[in-house]
Amino acid sequence: MTGLEALLDWFAAGREAVEESDRSAVLDARLRALPREEIFLYVKPIDNTQVRCVARRAEWAPGAVTAAVFLVAALCIITAIVPSTTILAINHRIESLKEQKAFELNELRRLRSEKAELSSAEKLEQYAGERFIAPPAKAMVYAPPAKSTVASLGAR
Amino acid sequence: MNQRQQKLGSDRRAVIAAAVLMGLALAVVVKLLEFQVLKHDYYAERGRRQHLRDVRLPALRGEVLARDSHPLAISIRTESAVVNPQQIRDPEFFARVVAPALGKKPEELSGPLISKKQAGGPGASFHIVARHLTKEQRERLVPLQRTFPIHILPDARRDYPSGVTGAHVVGAIDAEGDGNAGVEQKLNEELKGRDGLIQVLAGSRQDRFITWTKRDSLPGVNVTLAIDRVIQHSAERFLREGIEQAGAESGTVVVLDPRNGEILALANYPTFDPRRERPTPAEAAARHTNIAVQIPCEPGSVMKMITVTMGIDSGLFRPETPIYCENGAFPRPGRRAIHDVHRYGTLDVSGVLIKSSNIGVAKISLAAGPQRLYEYLKRFGIGDRTGVELPAESRGILRPQACRDSRDRNCWTPASHEYIAFGHEVSATAVQLARAVAVIANGGLLVQPHLVIAKSRPTPDGREVPLPVEIAPPKRVLRPETAITMRRIMERVVLEGTGKAAAIPGYSAGGKTGSAEIFEDGRWLNRHNSSFIGFAPVANPRIVVVVTLNRTPKLGGVSAAPVFRKVAETALRVLHVPMDRPETLPEVRAPQPKPEKPPVLLASAEKPAPPQEPPATPALVGPRVPDFRGRPLVAVLREAASLGLPVETLGRGVAREQSPPPGTVLAPGMRVQVRFGLTP
């Protein structure tokens, strides 16, 4: 095979060979290889009155029908399944979101409770007492003398 | 022959067999008839109950909020682990495996399980293994559910973030989730909402096949209270300190907004911790004893406020009307004498209240008559429930004035109005007293004390739908001018009279002390129900405070008045009420002008004037007026503002004249007039 033409010839030869083999398989008195001998022709009358013309379908028709059937079936199945599946998935999503919302709301309540507890007057007073109100050292406390106290040098 | 006999025998056997079969079939038919026709409903119901079960889905209890929307009580969804003890074959093995997962000791679990398993009965098929599971506990329990019949059920925990603060207002709930004190009990139906129902289709082994919601749960109503957390906490702290200092057994403080009746604080002692699921007996007793609304006690001298108000409002007396106070003993024929603590000669009506003279108010009551006194007591709400949202409120004790017949003992005696005038033979709760003081404080309107200021119901989409709150509108029971007059007189009680310890630095205050000695088991105990009722500031009162200390050896002016001062001072600061007095109370006592010789009045008109004590010089409390002369307007205004002096300016330029002169102590209600001029 030296070129495209040769390849096509090769394909054509193959096809001819196939057709030849098909023809040979058919028991036919009309078509056969003629030997190099004398030919005697016998004529047989053929009654064509009984012959009917049968229309030949295109080769692609069965495949197309099959494909169409499959397509329609697939569409039907998809039409039937997809919406319900989608709804199912959405419902599941909604339910999970609801559950998450309930959980988050519960967490919010818990945190509000904790916050209220931490900011309660009792706690704030406790923090203030612990951190900011330290009792003064004894040395820092100055006790003023009583009014009745009179300065006197007699004791010295 | 033999063949015939055999045939006959065979036929007989066949007939017997057929009869037996027919009998059996008939029995089946009869039984079927019983099942399907006669007892159809019964068996249908049993079958339905076996396969269809209702599972309760508890509604989330509503929140109780303070007026600043901070939660005072809030519910949080949790889970609890329960078992059926009858389904546990070996409780000890169960306890050994499950207890470590819950952080408990095995004997804590096995003991109740064994006892319930052995006891049997309807109550023995349910046992709570652990309530309010933590996340870790749940994670450890779930794998054990494959081995043991442990059920994890939804539950809810009630948190009280403020702890002891406001315990008697908020209340608590019991193990069943129902309120058993405070607002939790009173508004239980609204707070708990409506439980939902889940229907379960189960197999014969109670395996759940299908579950669906039969009824959605309706969450409880959120309730916002008028309680201010800071005022409430301060009231509780100062009450506790006051009780310790006075040696009292119990006490209560109520802080009320006189303009609308909102209760800003309600404190009782002893109190309890609502967070404690198993309270001590003392705490359980305190939980069910809300002194402020449930325990009425004799008000004592604070009732004189109503008597004097009656005298002035009815037009029989004026504040300056003199009353002879019999020098401390008022004998009447056939009755016990009425005594005063101190001997007073003639006092005017104001002085009667300021000095708290029993004889003076008894004479006012005598002049007005029992009918009028009863009418005014009812006007002030004595003997009627206030309608506050707390359980088991007492109406106090006020017997009917008119007797039904001669045998009726539950009515006033001929002398009752003399004793009721100074607070005996009558009882009132602290909330009732607060409502009565509010009449004076708000200009003569009887308001309904209430705790709830807003309600709302949460919706599934996260919003809140407001619900109406029904509060009775204020009712006028007193002329405004009488109320204002009474405010002035009650201010003098604090400045000059028995309530000096109630004076608030920076604010004007009015009030009345009360001390009712307790008579028990036929003798006087030398113990008092000491109280102080008051309001502040005097010109436009924002708060009414009632302090009651029970069974204290000290009188109200010594024990209850200091508590009033501390609570009122805190409340006024929290409410951002501007000061109307200097923060430091001056020690100067200005001499009071000598009153003119009073005319003799009432029962003592024919008696000779007894020797009178020299009139006491009341303390004239107020800032000293500085010398404004020579100063510009701005400087005058600045200094006046710093001293809290009301100033009236005339003209412009530099201050030339002022009235009153520099150095004068400015009496309450007076103002300084300063004239300005441009030329020297």
JSON list of N, CA, C and O in Angstrom, two decimals, chain A residues 1 16 24 35 73 81 87 93 104 121 137:
[
{"chain": "A", "resi": 1, "resn": "MET", "atom": "N", "xyz": [0.85, -1.20, 0.00]},
{"chain": "A", "resi": 1, "resn": "MET", "atom": "CA", "xyz": [0.00, 0.00, 0.00]},
{"chain": "A", "resi": 1, "resn": "MET", "atom": "C", "xyz": [0.87, 1.23, 0.00]},
{"chain": "A", "resi": 1, "resn": "MET", "atom": "O", "xyz": [1.57, 1.51, 0.95]},
{"chain": "A", "resi": 16, "resn": "GLU", "atom": "N", "xyz": [-15.57, -6.37, -2.62]},
{"chain": "A", "resi": 16, "resn": "GLU", "atom": "CA", "xyz": [-15.95, -7.23, -3.76]},
{"chain": "A", "resi": 16, "resn": "GLU", "atom": "C", "xyz": [-15.82, -8.69, -3.38]},
{"chain": "A", "resi": 16, "resn": "GLU", "atom": "O", "xyz": [-16.67, -9.51, -3.70]},
{"chain": "A", "resi": 24, "resn": "SER", "atom": "N", "xyz": [-21.70, -16.40, -3.98]},
{"chain": "A", "resi": 24, "resn": "SER", "atom": "CA", "xyz": [-21.42, -17.83, -4.17]},
{"chain": "A", "resi": 24, "resn": "SER", "atom": "C", "xyz": [-22.23, -18.69, -3.21]},
{"chain": "A", "resi": 24, "resn": "SER", "atom": "O", "xyz": [-22.53, -19.84, -3.51]},
{"chain": "A", "resi": 35, "resn": "PRO", "atom": "N", "xyz": [-17.09, -21.51, -17.83]},
{"chain": "A", "resi": 35, "resn": "PRO", "atom": "CA", "xyz": [-15.86, -22.16, -18.28]},
{"chain": "A", "resi": 35, "resn": "PRO", "atom": "C", "xyz": [-15.64, -21.92, -19.79]},
{"chain": "A", "resi": 35, "resn": "PRO", "atom": "O", "xyz": [-16.56, -21.52, -20.50]},
{"chain": "A", "resi": 73, "resn": "ALA", "atom": "N", "xyz": [-37.03, 6.13, 26.98]},
{"chain": "A", "resi": 73, "resn": "ALA", "atom": "CA", "xyz": [-37.08, 5.45, 28.27]},
{"chain": "A", "resi": 73, "resn": "ALA", "atom": "C", "xyz": [-36.24, 6.18, 29.31]},
{"chain": "A", "resi": 73, "resn": "ALA", "atom": "O", "xyz": [-36.65, 6.38, 30.47]},
{"chain": "A", "resi": 81, "resn": "ILE", "atom": "N", "xyz": [-37.50, 10.20, 38.16]},
{"chain": "A", "resi": 81, "resn": "ILE", "atom": "CA", "xyz": [-36.61, 10.05, 39.30]},
{"chain": "A", "resi": 81, "resn": "ILE", "atom": "C", "xyz": [-36.00, 11.37, 39.76]},
{"chain": "A", "resi": 81, "resn": "ILE", "atom": "O", "xyz": [-35.95, 11.67, 40.95]},
{"chain": "A", "resi": 87, "resn": "ILE", "atom": "N", "xyz": [-36.00, 16.49, 45.33]},
{"chain": "A", "resi": 87, "resn": "ILE", "atom": "CA", "xyz": [-36.82, 16.89, 46.49]},
{"chain": "A", "resi": 87, "resn": "ILE", "atom": "C", "xyz": [-36.32, 16.18, 47.75]},
{"chain": "A", "resi": 87, "resn": "ILE", "atom": "O", "xyz": [-36.21, 16.77, 48.83]},
{"chain": "A", "resi": 93, "resn": "ARG", "atom": "N", "xyz": [-31.52, 18.18, 53.14]},
{"chain": "A", "resi": 93, "resn": "ARG", "atom": "CA", "xyz": [-30.73, 19.38, 53.43]},
{"chain": "A", "resi": 93, "resn": "ARG", "atom": "C", "xyz": [-31.47, 20.29, 54.40]},
{"chain": "A", "resi": 93, "resn": "ARG", "atom": "O", "xyz": [-30.90, 20.83, 55.35]},
{"chain": "A", "resi": 104, "resn": "GLU", "atom": "N", "xyz": [-27.67, 25.31, 66.97]},
{"chain": "A", "resi": 104, "resn": "GLU", "atom": "CA", "xyz": [-27.03, 26.62, 67.14]},
{"chain": "A", "resi": 104, "resn": "GLU", "atom": "C", "xyz": [-27.84, 27.49, 68.11]},
{"chain": "A", "resi": 104, "resn": "GLU", "atom": "O", "xyz": [-27.26, 28.21, 68.92]},
{"chain": "A", "resi": 121, "resn": "ALA", "atom": "N", "xyz": [-24.49, 40.57, 88.82]},
{"chain": "A", "resi": 121, "resn": "ALA", "atom": "CA", "xyz": [-24.00, 41.52, 89.82]},
{"chain": "A", "resi": 121, "resn": "ALA", "atom": "C", "xyz": [-23.14, 40.81, 90.87]},
{"chain": "A", "resi": 121, "resn": "ALA", "atom": "O", "xyz": [-22.12, 41.34, 91.33]},
{"chain": "A", "resi": 137, "resn": "ALA", "atom": "N", "xyz": [-2.73, 47.76, 103.96]},
{"chain": "A", "resi": 137, "resn": "ALA", "atom": "CA", "xyz": [-1.85, 47.22, 105.01]},
{"chain": "A", "resi": 137, "resn": "ALA", "atom": "C", "xyz": [-2.06, 48.02, 106.29]},
{"chain": "A", "resi": 137, "resn": "ALA", "atom": "O", "xyz": [-2.46, 49.19, 106.26]}
]
